[in-house]
């Protein structure tokens, strides 16, 4: 399961990136102020778990 969504009603960290299942040891949820912020932080968290994301 994975999703990227925006919640404009929140004043801060309106973007959420969530990914679970697959090779993850634990689900990863990142809230951020922008899409770039979320994706950058998710990639760092996945790398910590030993998962390389090619793009």
mmCIF file of N, CA and C in Angstrom:
data_model
loop_
_atom_site.group_PDB
_atom_site.id
_atom_site.type_symbol
_atom_site.label_atom_id
_atom_site.label_comp_id
_atom_site.label_asym_id
_atom_site.label_seq_id
_atom_site.Cartn_x
_atom_site.Cartn_y
_atom_site.Cartn_z
ATOM 1 N N UNK A 1 0.850 -1.171 0.000
ATOM 2 C CA UNK A 1 0.000 0.000 0.000
ATOM 3 C C UNK A 1 0.895 1.233 0.000
ATOM 4 N N UNK A 2 0.525 2.200 -0.804
ATOM 5 C CA UNK A 2 1.252 3.462 -0.818
ATOM 6 C C UNK A 2 0.310 4.572 -1.265
ATOM 7 N N UNK A 3 0.555 5.733 -0.727
ATOM 8 C CA UNK A 3 -0.217 6.878 -1.195
ATOM 9 C C UNK A 3 0.511 8.171 -0.898
ATOM 10 N N UNK A 4 0.171 9.170 -1.664
ATOM 11 C CA UNK A 4 0.644 10.531 -1.470
ATOM 12 C C UNK A 4 -0.596 11.401 -1.513
ATOM 13 N N UNK A 5 -0.799 12.168 -0.470
ATOM 14 C CA UNK A 5 -2.013 12.991 -0.453
ATOM 15 C C UNK A 5 -1.721 14.351 0.157
ATOM 16 N N UNK A 6 -2.614 15.287 -0.113
ATOM 17 C CA UNK A 6 -2.516 16.615 0.462
ATOM 18 C C UNK A 6 -3.783 16.870 1.271
ATOM 19 N N UNK A 7 -3.600 17.505 2.413
ATOM 20 C CA UNK A 7 -4.719 17.862 3.291
ATOM 21 C C UNK A 7 -4.640 19.365 3.544
ATOM 22 N N UNK A 8 -5.293 20.173 2.703
ATOM 23 C CA UNK A 8 -5.166 21.626 2.814
ATOM 24 C C UNK A 8 -5.740 22.208 4.106
ATOM 25 N N UNK A 9 -6.487 21.415 4.839
ATOM 26 C CA UNK A 9 -7.056 21.918 6.091
ATOM 27 C C UNK A 9 -6.015 21.972 7.209
ATOM 28 N N UNK A 10 -4.938 21.205 7.075
ATOM 29 C CA UNK A 10 -3.860 21.276 8.073
ATOM 30 C C UNK A 10 -3.025 22.517 7.800
ATOM 31 N N UNK A 11 -2.653 23.217 8.842
ATOM 32 C CA UNK A 11 -1.868 24.432 8.666
ATOM 33 C C UNK A 11 -0.408 24.133 8.361
ATOM 34 N N UNK A 12 0.123 23.040 8.886
ATOM 35 C CA UNK A 12 1.508 22.652 8.635
ATOM 36 C C UNK A 12 1.544 21.216 8.136
ATOM 37 N N UNK A 13 2.619 20.890 7.433
ATOM 38 C CA UNK A 13 2.818 19.526 6.945
ATOM 39 C C UNK A 13 1.566 18.974 6.268
ATOM 40 N N UNK A 14 1.136 19.666 5.231
ATOM 41 C CA UNK A 14 -0.100 19.311 4.538
ATOM 42 C C UNK A 14 0.026 18.055 3.684
ATOM 43 N N UNK A 15 1.248 17.667 3.322
ATOM 44 C CA UNK A 15 1.456 16.504 2.464
ATOM 45 C C UNK A 15 1.801 15.289 3.299
ATOM 46 N N UNK A 16 1.271 14.139 2.907
ATOM 47 C CA UNK A 16 1.572 12.870 3.576
ATOM 48 C C UNK A 16 1.957 11.838 2.525
ATOM 49 N N UNK A 17 3.062 11.155 2.780
ATOM 50 C CA UNK A 17 3.481 10.029 1.949
ATOM 51 C C UNK A 17 3.498 8.814 2.852
ATOM 52 N N UNK A 18 2.826 7.745 2.443
ATOM 53 C CA UNK A 18 2.725 6.529 3.250
ATOM 54 C C UNK A 18 3.018 5.334 2.371
ATOM 55 N N UNK A 19 3.848 4.443 2.872
ATOM 56 C CA UNK A 19 4.141 3.210 2.146
ATOM 57 C C UNK A 19 4.269 2.075 3.155
ATOM 58 N N UNK A 20 3.698 0.924 2.796
ATOM 59 C CA UNK A 20 3.745 -0.250 3.669
ATOM 60 C C UNK A 20 3.808 -1.498 2.796
ATOM 61 N N UNK A 21 4.092 -2.602 3.406
ATOM 62 C CA UNK A 21 4.160 -3.920 2.768
ATOM 63 C C UNK A 21 5.442 -4.053 1.956
ATOM 64 N N UNK A 22 5.489 -5.060 1.124
ATOM 65 C CA UNK A 22 6.685 -5.319 0.340
ATOM 66 C C UNK A 22 7.857 -5.655 1.236
ATOM 67 N N UNK A 23 9.040 -5.164 0.912
ATOM 68 C CA UNK A 23 10.231 -5.506 1.683
ATOM 69 C C UNK A 23 10.422 -4.675 2.959
ATOM 70 N N UNK A 24 9.473 -3.820 3.301
ATOM 71 C CA UNK A 24 9.632 -2.961 4.478
ATOM 72 C C UNK A 24 9.523 -3.758 5.775
ATOM 73 N N UNK A 25 10.348 -3.390 6.740
ATOM 74 C CA UNK A 25 10.231 -3.998 8.060
ATOM 75 C C UNK A 25 9.088 -3.354 8.844
ATOM 76 N N UNK A 26 8.869 -2.063 8.619
ATOM 77 C CA UNK A 26 7.786 -1.310 9.256
ATOM 78 C C UNK A 26 7.200 -0.342 8.232
ATOM 79 N N UNK A 27 5.923 0.002 8.365
ATOM 80 C CA UNK A 27 5.359 1.026 7.481
ATOM 81 C C UNK A 27 6.106 2.347 7.650
ATOM 82 N N UNK A 28 6.124 3.154 6.599
ATOM 83 C CA UNK A 28 6.776 4.455 6.628
ATOM 84 C C UNK A 28 5.737 5.519 6.318
ATOM 85 N N UNK A 29 5.592 6.473 7.231
ATOM 86 C CA UNK A 29 4.702 7.613 7.008
ATOM 87 C C UNK A 29 5.513 8.878 7.244
ATOM 88 N N UNK A 30 5.466 9.755 6.272
ATOM 89 C CA UNK A 30 6.175 11.027 6.367
ATOM 90 C C UNK A 30 5.179 12.140 6.087
ATOM 91 N N UNK A 31 5.108 13.116 6.967
ATOM 92 C CA UNK A 31 4.322 14.320 6.744
ATOM 93 C C UNK A 31 5.298 15.452 6.452
ATOM 94 N N UNK A 32 4.975 16.260 5.443
ATOM 95 C CA UNK A 32 5.882 17.339 5.074
ATOM 96 C C UNK A 32 5.146 18.530 4.521
ATOM 97 N N UNK A 33 5.922 19.587 4.302
ATOM 98 C CA UNK A 33 5.332 20.836 3.835
ATOM 99 C C UNK A 33 5.164 20.880 2.324
ATOM 100 N N UNK A 34 5.808 19.928 1.604
ATOM 101 C CA UNK A 34 5.696 19.896 0.147
ATOM 102 C C UNK A 34 5.895 18.462 -0.340
ATOM 103 N N UNK A 35 5.586 18.232 -1.608
ATOM 104 C CA UNK A 35 5.817 16.919 -2.211
ATOM 105 C C UNK A 35 7.305 16.598 -2.160
ATOM 106 N N UNK A 36 8.139 17.546 -2.538
ATOM 107 C CA UNK A 36 9.586 17.316 -2.531
ATOM 108 C C UNK A 36 10.096 16.977 -1.144
ATOM 109 N N UNK A 37 9.587 17.647 -0.138
ATOM 110 C CA UNK A 37 9.977 17.367 1.242
ATOM 111 C C UNK A 37 9.614 15.929 1.618
ATOM 112 N N UNK A 38 8.396 15.525 1.322
ATOM 113 C CA UNK A 38 7.946 14.161 1.652
ATOM 114 C C UNK A 38 8.766 13.102 0.924
ATOM 115 N N UNK A 39 8.914 13.258 -0.378
ATOM 116 C CA UNK A 39 9.612 12.245 -1.163
ATOM 117 C C UNK A 39 11.077 12.151 -0.753
ATOM 118 N N UNK A 40 11.717 13.274 -0.547
ATOM 119 C CA UNK A 40 13.111 13.263 -0.119
ATOM 120 C C UNK A 40 13.296 12.559 1.216
ATOM 121 N N UNK A 41 12.411 12.829 2.145
ATOM 122 C CA UNK A 41 12.505 12.206 3.464
ATOM 123 C C UNK A 41 12.149 10.728 3.417
ATOM 124 N N UNK A 42 11.187 10.359 2.567
ATOM 125 C CA UNK A 42 10.838 8.941 2.413
ATOM 126 C C UNK A 42 12.010 8.165 1.831
ATOM 127 N N UNK A 43 12.653 8.720 0.806
ATOM 128 C CA UNK A 43 13.795 8.031 0.208
ATOM 129 C C UNK A 43 14.900 7.806 1.232
ATOM 130 N N UNK A 44 15.146 8.792 2.093
ATOM 131 C CA UNK A 44 16.152 8.638 3.143
ATOM 132 C C UNK A 44 15.745 7.542 4.125
ATOM 133 N N UNK A 45 14.474 7.501 4.511
ATOM 134 C CA UNK A 45 13.989 6.483 5.456
ATOM 135 C C UNK A 45 14.073 5.086 4.855
ATOM 136 N N UNK A 46 13.718 4.959 3.566
ATOM 137 C CA UNK A 46 13.812 3.663 2.909
ATOM 138 C C UNK A 46 15.267 3.201 2.824
ATOM 139 N N UNK A 47 16.166 4.134 2.561
ATOM 140 C CA UNK A 47 17.590 3.799 2.507
ATOM 141 C C UNK A 47 18.064 3.277 3.872
ATOM 142 N N UNK A 48 17.569 3.886 4.957
ATOM 143 C CA UNK A 48 17.900 3.414 6.310
ATOM 144 C C UNK A 48 17.477 1.961 6.504
ATOM 145 N N UNK A 49 16.398 1.559 5.845
ATOM 146 C CA UNK A 49 15.900 0.193 5.963
ATOM 147 C C UNK A 49 16.548 -0.756 4.938
ATOM 148 N N UNK A 50 17.536 -0.237 4.199
ATOM 149 C CA UNK A 50 18.263 -1.062 3.243
ATOM 150 C C UNK A 50 17.576 -1.244 1.912
ATOM 151 N N UNK A 51 16.639 -0.340 1.594
ATOM 152 C CA UNK A 51 15.892 -0.440 0.337
ATOM 153 C C UNK A 51 16.373 0.653 -0.608
ATOM 154 N N UNK A 52 16.815 0.242 -1.780
ATOM 155 C CA UNK A 52 17.265 1.173 -2.799
ATOM 156 C C UNK A 52 16.108 1.420 -3.761
ATOM 157 N N UNK A 53 15.819 2.683 -4.033
ATOM 158 C CA UNK A 53 14.720 3.039 -4.940
ATOM 159 C C UNK A 53 15.320 3.649 -6.207
ATOM 160 N N UNK A 54 15.291 2.897 -7.303
ATOM 161 C CA UNK A 54 15.825 3.440 -8.550
ATOM 162 C C UNK A 54 14.843 4.425 -9.184
ATOM 163 N N UNK A 55 15.357 5.485 -9.722
ATOM 164 C CA UNK A 55 14.530 6.435 -10.464
ATOM 165 C C UNK A 55 15.370 7.219 -11.413
#
